[in-house]
Amino acid sequence: QVQLVESGGGSVQAGGSLRLSCATSGFQYRNRCMAWFRQDPGKEREGVAYIDISGDTTYYSDSVKGRFTASTDNAKETAFLQMNDLKPEDTSMYYCAAGPIYSKCHTDVNGYRDFAYWGQGTQVTVSS
């Protein structure tokens, strides 16, 4: 069955770094957009990083650009989110998500409703 398993969350001080992983199985990993979202209680999921698995093109929200880097290990079918210079406002539950097969991040997905598969989330807490 489809599985996306995030790991790597935790508690850090402002300015610190974390690397999130999203190990996938049960679906074709290549040829789709993978993304990282975050969500606070009572708020809508916010897309922060997107990567085209075939091509490695990446996109970022303004709030994380220059600090977060999305990457992929296609052989292991695992996506990563390197988060540097973390800020207290980055505190959130982080989710990885898989877009539809053959989706391109820039043109075929618009918001969280366009993503087909989701992980269970991993908590990131940044203290000041």
Tab-separated table of N, CA, C and O in Angstrom:
chain	number	residue	atom	x	y	z
A	1	GLN	N	0.839	-1.185	0.000
A	1	GLN	CA	0.000	0.000	0.000
A	1	GLN	C	0.884	1.248	0.000
A	1	GLN	O	2.060	1.184	0.269
A	2	VAL	N	0.251	2.374	-0.330
A	2	VAL	CA	0.970	3.636	-0.391
A	2	VAL	C	1.422	4.044	1.013
A	2	VAL	O	0.644	4.024	1.956
A	3	GLN	N	2.705	4.392	1.104
A	3	GLN	CA	3.234	4.883	2.375
A	3	GLN	C	4.186	6.027	2.138
A	3	GLN	O	5.023	5.975	1.234
A	4	LEU	N	4.044	7.072	2.942
A	4	LEU	CA	5.001	8.161	3.022
A	4	LEU	C	5.295	8.328	4.514
A	4	LEU	O	4.380	8.602	5.290
A	5	VAL	N	6.533	8.152	4.878
A	5	VAL	CA	6.902	8.175	6.289
A	5	VAL	C	7.931	9.266	6.516
A	5	VAL	O	9.074	9.158	6.062
A	6	GLU	N	7.505	10.311	7.217
A	6	GLU	CA	8.426	11.407	7.525
A	6	GLU	C	9.215	11.099	8.790
A	6	GLU	O	8.737	10.412	9.695
A	7	SER	N	10.402	11.642	8.841
A	7	SER	CA	11.244	11.547	10.032
A	7	SER	C	12.180	12.748	10.056
A	7	SER	O	12.311	13.458	9.062
A	8	GLY	N	12.825	12.961	11.193
A	8	GLY	CA	13.823	14.010	11.290
A	8	GLY	C	13.372	15.256	12.029
A	8	GLY	O	14.175	16.174	12.248
A	9	GLY	N	12.110	15.314	12.401
A	9	GLY	CA	11.650	16.466	13.162
A	9	GLY	C	12.235	16.470	14.560
A	9	GLY	O	12.879	15.512	14.999
A	10	GLY	N	12.027	17.560	15.255
A	10	GLY	CA	12.542	17.659	16.619
A	10	GLY	C	12.499	19.088	17.112
A	10	GLY	O	11.821	19.943	16.521
A	11	SER	N	13.204	19.330	18.190
A	11	SER	CA	13.260	20.655	18.807
A	11	SER	C	14.655	21.227	18.661
A	11	SER	O	15.639	20.550	18.985
A	12	VAL	N	14.738	22.446	18.184
A	12	VAL	CA	16.025	23.124	18.020
A	12	VAL	C	15.879	24.571	18.451
A	12	VAL	O	14.762	25.104	18.532
A	13	GLN	N	16.989	25.200	18.664
A	13	GLN	CA	16.984	26.630	18.951
A	13	GLN	C	17.022	27.401	17.647
A	13	GLN	O	17.446	26.891	16.603
A	14	ALA	N	16.575	28.636	17.712
A	14	ALA	CA	16.608	29.510	16.541
A	14	ALA	C	18.019	29.566	15.971
A	14	ALA	O	18.999	29.639	16.719
A	15	GLY	N	18.097	29.496	14.648
A	15	GLY	CA	19.381	29.468	13.977
A	15	GLY	C	19.893	28.070	13.690
A	15	GLY	O	20.867	27.901	12.950
A	16	GLY	N	19.255	27.089	14.285
A	16	GLY	CA	19.678	25.713	14.096
A	16	GLY	C	19.165	25.114	12.810
A	16	GLY	O	18.508	25.776	11.999
A	17	SER	N	19.467	23.831	12.626
A	17	SER	CA	19.111	23.129	11.391
A	17	SER	C	18.477	21.787	11.704
A	17	SER	O	18.764	21.171	12.735
A	18	LEU	N	17.625	21.347	10.790
A	18	LEU	CA	17.063	20.013	10.816
A	18	LEU	C	16.966	19.513	9.382
A	18	LEU	O	16.821	20.313	8.446
A	19	ARG	N	17.011	18.198	9.236
A	19	ARG	CA	16.812	17.594	7.925
A	19	ARG	C	15.679	16.591	8.027
A	19	ARG	O	15.788	15.592	8.747
A	20	LEU	N	14.614	16.866	7.303
A	20	LEU	CA	13.475	15.966	7.273
A	20	LEU	C	13.635	14.983	6.126
A	20	LEU	O	14.141	15.324	5.059
A	21	SER	N	13.180	13.767	6.357
A	21	SER	CA	13.169	12.735	5.322
A	21	SER	C	11.745	12.249	5.101
A	21	SER	O	10.937	12.245	6.028
A	22	CYS	N	11.465	11.830	3.888
A	22	CYS	CA	10.163	11.268	3.542
A	22	CYS	C	10.413	10.008	2.721
A	22	CYS	O	10.680	10.072	1.528
A	23	ALA	N	10.355	8.874	3.388
A	23	ALA	CA	10.560	7.596	2.718
A	23	ALA	C	9.241	7.120	2.134
A	23	ALA	O	8.236	7.064	2.842
A	24	THR	N	9.255	6.786	0.849
A	24	THR	CA	8.010	6.417	0.179
A	24	THR	C	8.036	4.973	-0.304
A	24	THR	O	9.105	4.396	-0.533
A	25	SER	N	6.866	4.423	-0.484
A	25	SER	CA	6.721	3.089	-1.066
A	25	SER	C	5.287	2.916	-1.523
A	25	SER	O	4.400	3.657	-1.103
A	26	GLY	N	5.082	1.949	-2.404
A	26	GLY	CA	3.733	1.599	-2.817
A	26	GLY	C	3.181	2.396	-3.976
A	26	GLY	O	2.012	2.207	-4.358
A	27	PHE	N	3.977	3.297	-4.546
A	27	PHE	CA	3.517	4.033	-5.728
A	27	PHE	C	4.742	4.430	-6.538
A	27	PHE	O	5.875	4.374	-6.062
A	28	GLN	N	4.512	4.846	-7.777
A	28	GLN	CA	5.615	5.247	-8.649
A	28	GLN	C	6.139	6.600	-8.173
A	28	GLN	O	5.447	7.609	-8.255
A	29	TYR	N	7.352	6.607	-7.669
A	29	TYR	CA	7.928	7.815	-7.069
A	29	TYR	C	8.332	8.844	-8.135
A	29	TYR	O	8.151	10.044	-7.942
A	30	ARG	N	8.869	8.354	-9.231
A	30	ARG	CA	9.355	9.279	-10.266
A	30	ARG	C	8.198	9.907	-11.028
A	30	ARG	O	7.051	9.504	-10.894
A	31	ASN	N	8.542	10.932	-11.808
A	31	ASN	CA	7.582	11.554	-12.722
A	31	ASN	C	6.396	12.185	-12.011
A	31	ASN	O	5.243	12.051	-12.440
A	32	ARG	N	6.669	12.857	-10.917
A	32	ARG	CA	5.603	13.592	-10.242
A	32	ARG	C	6.234	14.678	-9.380
A	32	ARG	O	7.430	14.719	-9.150
A	33	CYS	N	5.365	15.563	-8.936
A	33	CYS	CA	5.776	16.605	-8.011
A	33	CYS	C	5.670	16.085	-6.579
A	33	CYS	O	4.632	15.532	-6.201
A	34	MET	N	6.728	16.261	-5.821
A	34	MET	CA	6.677	15.991	-4.380
A	34	MET	C	6.767	17.331	-3.661
A	34	MET	O	7.422	18.262	-4.143
A	35	ALA	N	6.141	17.425	-2.509
A	35	ALA	CA	6.112	18.703	-1.803
A	35	ALA	C	6.178	18.512	-0.301
A	35	ALA	O	5.882	17.432	0.222
A	36	TRP	N	6.573	19.581	0.338
A	36	TRP	CA	6.560	19.663	1.799
A	36	TRP	C	5.586	20.769	2.198
A	36	TRP	O	5.658	21.890	1.688
A	37	PHE	N	4.686	20.409	3.086
A	37	PHE	CA	3.718	21.356	3.618
A	37	PHE	C	3.932	21.454	5.133
A	37	PHE	O	4.527	20.579	5.755
A	38	ARG	N	3.390	22.509	5.699
A	38	ARG	CA	3.346	22.595	7.146
A	38	ARG	C	1.968	23.129	7.552
A	38	ARG	O	1.306	23.821	6.793
A	39	GLN	N	1.572	22.759	8.752
A	39	GLN	CA	0.237	23.143	9.201
A	39	GLN	C	0.229	23.358	10.697
A	39	GLN	O	0.698	22.510	11.468
A	40	ASP	N	-0.349	24.489	11.087
A	40	ASP	CA	-0.568	24.789	12.495
A	40	ASP	C	-2.024	24.509	12.821
A	40	ASP	O	-2.895	24.574	11.942
A	41	PRO	N	-2.335	24.231	14.075
A	41	PRO	CA	-3.727	23.949	14.437
A	41	PRO	C	-4.664	25.077	14.027
A	41	PRO	O	-4.379	26.251	14.256
A	42	GLY	N	-5.745	24.707	13.379
A	42	GLY	CA	-6.749	25.685	12.970
A	42	GLY	C	-6.414	26.447	11.710
A	42	GLY	O	-7.176	27.321	11.296
A	43	LYS	N	-5.285	26.131	11.107
A	43	LYS	CA	-4.880	26.835	9.886
A	43	LYS	C	-4.787	25.861	8.723
A	43	LYS	O	-4.654	24.657	8.904
A	44	GLU	N	-4.829	26.403	7.529
A	44	GLU	CA	-4.728	25.589	6.321
A	44	GLU	C	-3.268	25.187	6.100
A	44	GLU	O	-2.346	25.902	6.497
A	45	ARG	N	-3.098	24.050	5.448
A	45	ARG	CA	-1.744	23.594	5.139
A	45	ARG	C	-1.076	24.550	4.171
A	45	ARG	O	-1.681	24.969	3.176
A	46	GLU	N	0.166	24.875	4.468
A	46	GLU	CA	0.945	25.805	3.657
A	46	GLU	C	2.046	25.045	2.947
A	46	GLU	O	2.855	24.375	3.597
A	47	GLY	N	2.097	25.146	1.633
A	47	GLY	CA	3.190	24.539	0.888
A	47	GLY	C	4.445	25.364	1.040
A	47	GLY	O	4.415	26.572	0.816
A	48	VAL	N	5.549	24.736	1.440
A	48	VAL	CA	6.788	25.480	1.627
A	48	VAL	C	7.870	25.094	0.620
A	48	VAL	O	8.745	25.912	0.315
A	49	ALA	N	7.850	23.871	0.108
A	49	ALA	CA	8.883	23.442	-0.833
A	49	ALA	C	8.312	22.394	-1.762
A	49	ALA	O	7.545	21.526	-1.334
A	50	TYR	N	8.712	22.485	-3.029
A	50	TYR	CA	8.235	21.575	-4.056
A	50	TYR	C	9.429	21.121	-4.886
A	50	TYR	O	10.342	21.907	-5.145
A	51	ILE	N	9.382	19.859	-5.322
A	51	ILE	CA	10.442	19.361	-6.185
A	51	ILE	C	9.867	18.437	-7.235
A	51	ILE	O	9.068	17.547	-6.917
A	52	ASP	N	10.255	18.665	-8.487
A	52	ASP	CA	9.918	17.750	-9.560
A	52	ASP	C	10.874	16.569	-9.491
A	52	ASP	O	12.081	16.743	-9.681
A	53	ILE	N	10.387	15.384	-9.218
A	53	ILE	CA	11.248	14.230	-8.990
A	53	ILE	C	12.064	13.885	-10.225
A	53	ILE	O	13.214	13.513	-10.137
A	54	SER	N	11.477	14.023	-11.392
A	54	SER	CA	12.252	13.829	-12.613
A	54	SER	C	12.651	15.190	-13.133
A	54	SER	O	11.867	15.885	-13.764
A	55	GLY	N	13.872	15.598	-12.833
A	55	GLY	CA	14.335	16.915	-13.239
A	55	GLY	C	14.900	17.721	-12.098
A	55	GLY	O	15.728	18.598	-12.302
A	56	ASP	N	14.442	17.436	-10.872
A	56	ASP	CA	14.978	18.078	-9.667
A	56	ASP	C	14.734	19.576	-9.595
A	56	ASP	O	15.390	20.265	-8.825
A	57	THR	N	13.842	20.119	-10.406
A	57	THR	CA	13.515	21.541	-10.275
A	57	THR	C	12.795	21.765	-8.961
A	57	THR	O	11.909	20.998	-8.586
A	58	THR	N	13.179	22.820	-8.270
A	58	THR	CA	12.602	23.100	-6.958
A	58	THR	C	11.947	24.481	-6.919
A	58	THR	O	12.316	25.380	-7.679
A	59	TYR	N	10.984	24.599	-6.026
A	59	TYR	CA	10.268	25.852	-5.811
A	59	TYR	C	10.057	26.008	-4.311
A	59	TYR	O	9.880	25.010	-3.602
A	60	TYR	N	10.035	27.266	-3.857
A	60	TYR	CA	9.915	27.512	-2.424
A	60	TYR	C	8.963	28.669	-2.165
A	60	TYR	O	8.840	29.596	-2.961
A	61	SER	N	8.333	28.620	-1.023
A	61	SER	CA	7.544	29.768	-0.597
A	61	SER	C	8.499	30.873	-0.173
A	61	SER	O	9.655	30.625	0.186
A	62	ASP	N	8.013	32.079	-0.208
A	62	ASP	CA	8.854	33.221	0.169
A	62	ASP	C	9.336	33.115	1.607
A	62	ASP	O	10.411	33.584	1.944
A	63	SER	N	8.530	32.481	2.444
A	63	SER	CA	8.861	32.420	3.867
A	63	SER	C	10.076	31.541	4.156
A	63	SER	O	10.693	31.677	5.217
A	64	VAL	N	10.420	30.637	3.232
A	64	VAL	CA	11.541	29.723	3.497
A	64	VAL	C	12.643	29.822	2.449
A	64	VAL	O	13.704	29.196	2.606
A	65	LYS	N	12.418	30.591	1.417
A	65	LYS	CA	13.405	30.680	0.332
A	65	LYS	C	14.747	31.134	0.871
A	65	LYS	O	14.834	32.080	1.665
A	66	GLY	N	15.782	30.446	0.453
A	66	GLY	CA	17.126	30.769	0.914
A	66	GLY	C	17.530	30.060	2.185
A	66	GLY	O	18.712	30.061	2.553
A	67	ARG	N	16.575	29.435	2.874
A	67	ARG	CA	16.868	28.731	4.111
A	67	ARG	C	16.577	27.228	4.008
A	67	ARG	O	17.251	26.421	4.644
A	68	PHE	N	15.580	26.857	3.232
A	68	PHE	CA	15.189	25.457	3.080
A	68	PHE	C	15.613	24.971	1.698
A	68	PHE	O	15.564	25.719	0.722
A	69	THR	N	15.985	23.696	1.634
A	69	THR	CA	16.362	23.085	0.367
A	69	THR	C	15.709	21.714	0.253
A	69	THR	O	15.911	20.847	1.121
A	70	ALA	N	14.946	21.530	-0.809
A	70	ALA	CA	14.337	20.234	-1.092
A	70	ALA	C	15.248	19.430	-2.007
A	70	ALA	O	15.877	19.990	-2.911
A	71	SER	N	15.316	18.140	-1.767
A	71	SER	CA	16.130	17.268	-2.613
A	71	SER	C	15.501	15.879	-2.640
A	71	SER	O	14.526	15.614	-1.927
A	72	THR	N	16.071	15.026	-3.480
A	72	THR	CA	15.506	13.687	-3.620
A	72	THR	C	16.615	12.678	-3.879
A	72	THR	O	17.613	12.990	-4.528
A	73	ASP	N	16.446	11.493	-3.347
A	73	ASP	CA	17.274	10.333	-3.681
A	73	ASP	C	16.356	9.365	-4.410
A	73	ASP	O	15.581	8.635	-3.783
A	74	ASN	N	16.412	9.410	-5.720
A	74	ASN	CA	15.458	8.624	-6.499
A	74	ASN	C	15.674	7.123	-6.325
A	74	ASN	O	14.717	6.350	-6.375
A	75	ALA	N	16.920	6.716	-6.132
A	75	ALA	CA	17.197	5.293	-5.945
A	75	ALA	C	16.530	4.767	-4.673
A	75	ALA	O	16.058	3.634	-4.624
A	76	LYS	N	16.467	5.607	-3.642
A	76	LYS	CA	15.836	5.215	-2.382
A	76	LYS	C	14.388	5.674	-2.299
A	76	LYS	O	13.714	5.420	-1.296
A	77	GLU	N	13.921	6.383	-3.334
A	77	GLU	CA	12.554	6.902	-3.372
A	77	GLU	C	12.239	7.673	-2.094
A	77	GLU	O	11.198	7.467	-1.441
A	78	THR	N	13.140	8.563	-1.769
A	78	THR	CA	13.044	9.346	-0.548
A	78	THR	C	13.270	10.815	-0.868
A	78	THR	O	14.200	11.154	-1.604
A	79	ALA	N	12.426	11.649	-0.314
A	79	ALA	CA	12.566	13.097	-0.446
A	79	ALA	C	13.103	13.670	0.855
A	79	ALA	O	12.880	13.100	1.932
A	80	PHE	N	13.789	14.792	0.720
A	80	PHE	CA	14.408	15.420	1.889
A	80	PHE	C	14.070	16.905	1.920
A	80	PHE	O	13.831	17.521	0.883
A	81	LEU	N	14.083	17.461	3.120
A	81	LEU	CA	13.961	18.905	3.283
A	81	LEU	C	15.017	19.336	4.289
A	81	LEU	O	14.895	19.039	5.478
A	82	GLN	N	16.055	19.996	3.782
A	82	GLN	CA	17.082	20.550	4.653
A	82	GLN	C	16.619	21.924	5.091
A	82	GLN	O	16.356	22.786	4.253
A	83	MET	N	16.557	22.129	6.395
A	83	MET	CA	16.057	23.383	6.943
A	83	MET	C	17.170	24.030	7.762
A	83	MET	O	17.598	23.473	8.778
A	84	ASN	N	17.638	25.159	7.296
A	84	ASN	CA	18.707	25.893	7.974
A	84	ASN	C	18.188	27.217	8.507
A	84	ASN	O	17.137	27.703	8.077
A	85	ASP	N	18.946	27.797	9.413
A	85	ASP	CA	18.588	29.102	9.995
A	85	ASP	C	17.119	29.108	10.438
A	85	ASP	O	16.346	30.009	10.088
A	86	LEU	N	16.767	28.099	11.179
A	86	LEU	CA	15.366	27.966	11.598
A	86	LEU	C	14.948	29.108	12.517
A	86	LEU	O	15.748	29.619	13.324
A	87	LYS	N	13.693	29.485	12.381
A	87	LYS	CA	13.114	30.579	13.150
A	87	LYS	C	11.928	30.060	13.963
A	87	LYS	O	11.310	29.060	13.580
A	88	PRO	N	11.578	30.719	15.042
A	88	PRO	CA	10.425	30.267	15.831
A	88	PRO	C	9.163	30.141	14.998
A	88	PRO	O	8.335	29.243	15.250
A	89	GLU	N	9.012	31.001	13.994
A	89	GLU	CA	7.810	30.922	13.146
A	89	GLU	C	7.808	29.708	12.224
A	89	GLU	O	6.808	29.441	11.566
A	90	ASP	N	8.908	28.976	12.167
A	90	ASP	CA	8.925	27.719	11.413
A	90	ASP	C	8.333	26.560	12.216
A	90	ASP	O	8.154	25.459	11.682
A	91	THR	N	8.051	26.798	13.491
A	91	THR	CA	7.447	25.760	14.320
A	91	THR	C	6.112	25.318	13.727
A	91	THR	O	5.228	26.139	13.485
A	92	SER	N	5.988	24.028	13.467
A	92	SER	CA	4.782	23.516	12.827
A	92	SER	C	4.888	22.003	12.684
A	92	SER	O	5.946	21.422	12.933
A	93	MET	N	3.801	21.393	12.259
A	93	MET	CA	3.820	19.995	11.825
A	93	MET	C	4.122	19.995	10.338
A	93	MET	O	3.445	20.695	9.572
A	94	TYR	N	5.122	19.232	9.944
A	94	TYR	CA	5.546	19.179	8.560
A	94	TYR	C	5.117	17.856	7.923
A	94	TYR	O	5.292	16.789	8.512
A	95	TYR	N	4.582	17.964	6.707
A	95	TYR	CA	4.101	16.804	5.971
A	95	TYR	C	4.757	16.748	4.599
A	95	TYR	O	4.946	17.785	3.956
A	96	CYS	N	5.056	15.549	4.140
A	96	CYS	CA	5.416	15.405	2.729
A	96	CYS	C	4.186	14.901	1.982
A	96	CYS	O	3.314	14.239	2.557
A	97	ALA	N	4.149	15.220	0.707
A	97	ALA	CA	2.988	14.881	-0.103
A	97	ALA	C	3.431	14.577	-1.526
A	97	ALA	O	4.390	15.171	-2.022
A	98	ALA	N	2.716	13.672	-2.162
A	98	ALA	CA	2.990	13.299	-3.546
A	98	ALA	C	1.877	13.789	-4.440
A	98	ALA	O	0.692	13.525	-4.174
A	99	GLY	N	2.251	14.493	-5.504
A	99	GLY	CA	1.275	14.938	-6.470
A	99	GLY	C	0.871	13.814	-7.398
A	99	GLY	O	1.432	12.716	-7.345
A	100	PRO	N	-0.080	14.054	-8.271
A	100	PRO	CA	-0.503	13.027	-9.225
A	100	PRO	C	0.648	12.615	-10.137
A	100	PRO	O	1.586	13.390	-10.362
A	101	ILE	N	0.564	11.409	-10.677
A	101	ILE	CA	1.595	10.951	-11.586
A	101	ILE	C	1.682	11.893	-12.774
A	101	ILE	O	0.672	12.409	-13.257
A	102	TYR	N	2.897	12.191	-13.194
A	102	TYR	CA	3.213	13.095	-14.296
A	102	TYR	C	2.941	14.568	-13.966
A	102	TYR	O	3.020	15.408	-14.853
A	103	SER	N	2.660	14.879	-12.734
A	103	SER	CA	2.434	16.276	-12.376
A	103	SER	C	3.758	17.028	-12.315
A	103	SER	O	4.786	16.496	-11.887
A	104	LYS	N	3.707	18.283	-12.750
A	104	LYS	CA	4.823	19.210	-12.631
A	104	LYS	C	4.460	20.237	-11.571
A	104	LYS	O	3.345	20.760	-11.551
A	105	CYS	N	5.424	20.535	-10.706
A	105	CYS	CA	5.127	21.411	-9.568
A	105	CYS	C	4.655	22.789	-10.021
A	105	CYS	O	3.760	23.380	-9.394
A	106	HIS	N	5.269	23.297	-11.087
A	106	HIS	CA	5.000	24.689	-11.451
A	106	HIS	C	3.650	24.865	-12.138
A	106	HIS	O	3.060	25.942	-12.072
A	107	THR	N	3.141	23.793	-12.764
A	107	THR	CA	1.961	23.965	-13.603
A	107	THR	C	0.766	23.107	-13.215
A	107	THR	O	-0.371	23.462	-13.533
A	108	ASP	N	0.997	21.983	-12.539
A	108	ASP	CA	-0.084	21.014	-12.369
A	108	ASP	C	-0.633	20.916	-10.957
A	108	ASP	O	-1.616	20.208	-10.742
A	109	VAL	N	0.000	21.543	-10.004
A	109	VAL	CA	-0.505	21.514	-8.634
A	109	VAL	C	-0.580	22.935	-8.128
A	109	VAL	O	0.311	23.746	-8.372
A	110	ASN	N	-1.637	23.236	-7.401
A	110	ASN	CA	-1.851	24.608	-6.947
A	110	ASN	C	-1.881	24.719	-5.433
A	110	ASN	O	-1.376	25.669	-4.861
A	111	GLY	N	-2.458	23.756	-4.775
A	111	GLY	CA	-2.559	23.778	-3.321
A	111	GLY	C	-2.621	22.372	-2.788
A	111	GLY	O	-2.505	21.395	-3.533
A	112	TYR	N	-2.820	22.261	-1.481
A	112	TYR	CA	-2.729	20.946	-0.860
A	112	TYR	C	-3.784	19.980	-1.395
A	112	TYR	O	-3.572	18.763	-1.389
A	113	ARG	N	-4.895	20.489	-1.883
A	113	ARG	CA	-5.949	19.594	-2.379
A	113	ARG	C	-5.530	18.853	-3.639
A	113	ARG	O	-6.161	17.868	-4.024
A	114	ASP	N	-4.484	19.318	-4.312
A	114	ASP	CA	-4.041	18.672	-5.539
A	114	ASP	C	-3.111	17.498	-5.289
A	114	ASP	O	-2.705	16.827	-6.230
A	115	PHE	N	-2.768	17.259	-4.032
A	115	PHE	CA	-1.812	16.190	-3.736
A	115	PHE	C	-2.540	14.926	-3.321
A	115	PHE	O	-3.462	14.949	-2.514
A	116	ALA	N	-2.066	13.808	-3.895
A	116	ALA	CA	-2.807	12.561	-3.769
A	116	ALA	C	-2.465	11.800	-2.485
A	116	ALA	O	-3.347	11.191	-1.877
A	117	TYR	N	-1.198	11.787	-2.125
A	117	TYR	CA	-0.761	10.966	-1.011
A	117	TYR	C	-0.038	11.828	0.020
A	117	TYR	O	0.710	12.749	-0.336
A	118	TRP	N	-0.225	11.457	1.286
A	118	TRP	CA	0.328	12.231	2.391
A	118	TRP	C	0.993	11.343	3.429
A	118	TRP	O	0.554	10.214	3.665
A	119	GLY	N	2.017	11.889	4.058
A	119	GLY	CA	2.597	11.232	5.214
A	119	GLY	C	1.859	11.622	6.476
A	119	GLY	O	0.898	12.412	6.446
A	120	GLN	N	2.321	11.093	7.592
A	120	GLN	CA	1.641	11.313	8.865
A	120	GLN	C	2.099	12.587	9.567
A	120	GLN	O	1.465	13.036	10.519
A	121	GLY	N	3.195	13.157	9.104
A	121	GLY	CA	3.694	14.399	9.668
A	121	GLY	C	4.787	14.188	10.693
A	121	GLY	O	4.880	13.138	11.341
A	122	THR	N	5.634	15.206	10.815
A	122	THR	CA	6.676	15.209	11.839
A	122	THR	C	6.759	16.622	12.416
A	122	THR	O	6.711	17.608	11.681
A	123	GLN	N	6.828	16.709	13.718
A	123	GLN	CA	6.777	18.003	14.403
A	123	GLN	C	8.144	18.664	14.424
A	123	GLN	O	9.152	18.025	14.762
A	124	VAL	N	8.144	19.948	14.094
A	124	VAL	CA	9.346	20.775	14.204
A	124	VAL	C	9.035	21.913	15.176
A	124	VAL	O	8.047	22.619	14.999
A	125	THR	N	9.870	22.050	16.190
A	125	THR	CA	9.694	23.099	17.179
A	125	THR	C	10.978	23.898	17.289
A	125	THR	O	12.047	23.321	17.537
A	126	VAL	N	10.867	25.210	17.099
A	126	VAL	CA	12.030	26.085	17.141
A	126	VAL	C	11.843	27.077	18.286
A	126	VAL	O	10.871	27.836	18.300
A	127	SER	N	12.754	27.082	19.206
A	127	SER	CA	12.668	27.978	20.353
A	127	SER	C	13.595	29.176	20.156
A	127	SER	O	14.641	29.075	19.526
A	128	SER	N	13.173	30.292	20.730
A	128	SER	CA	13.956	31.518	20.569
A	128	SER	C	15.010	31.642	21.651
A	128	SER	O	15.035	30.903	22.618
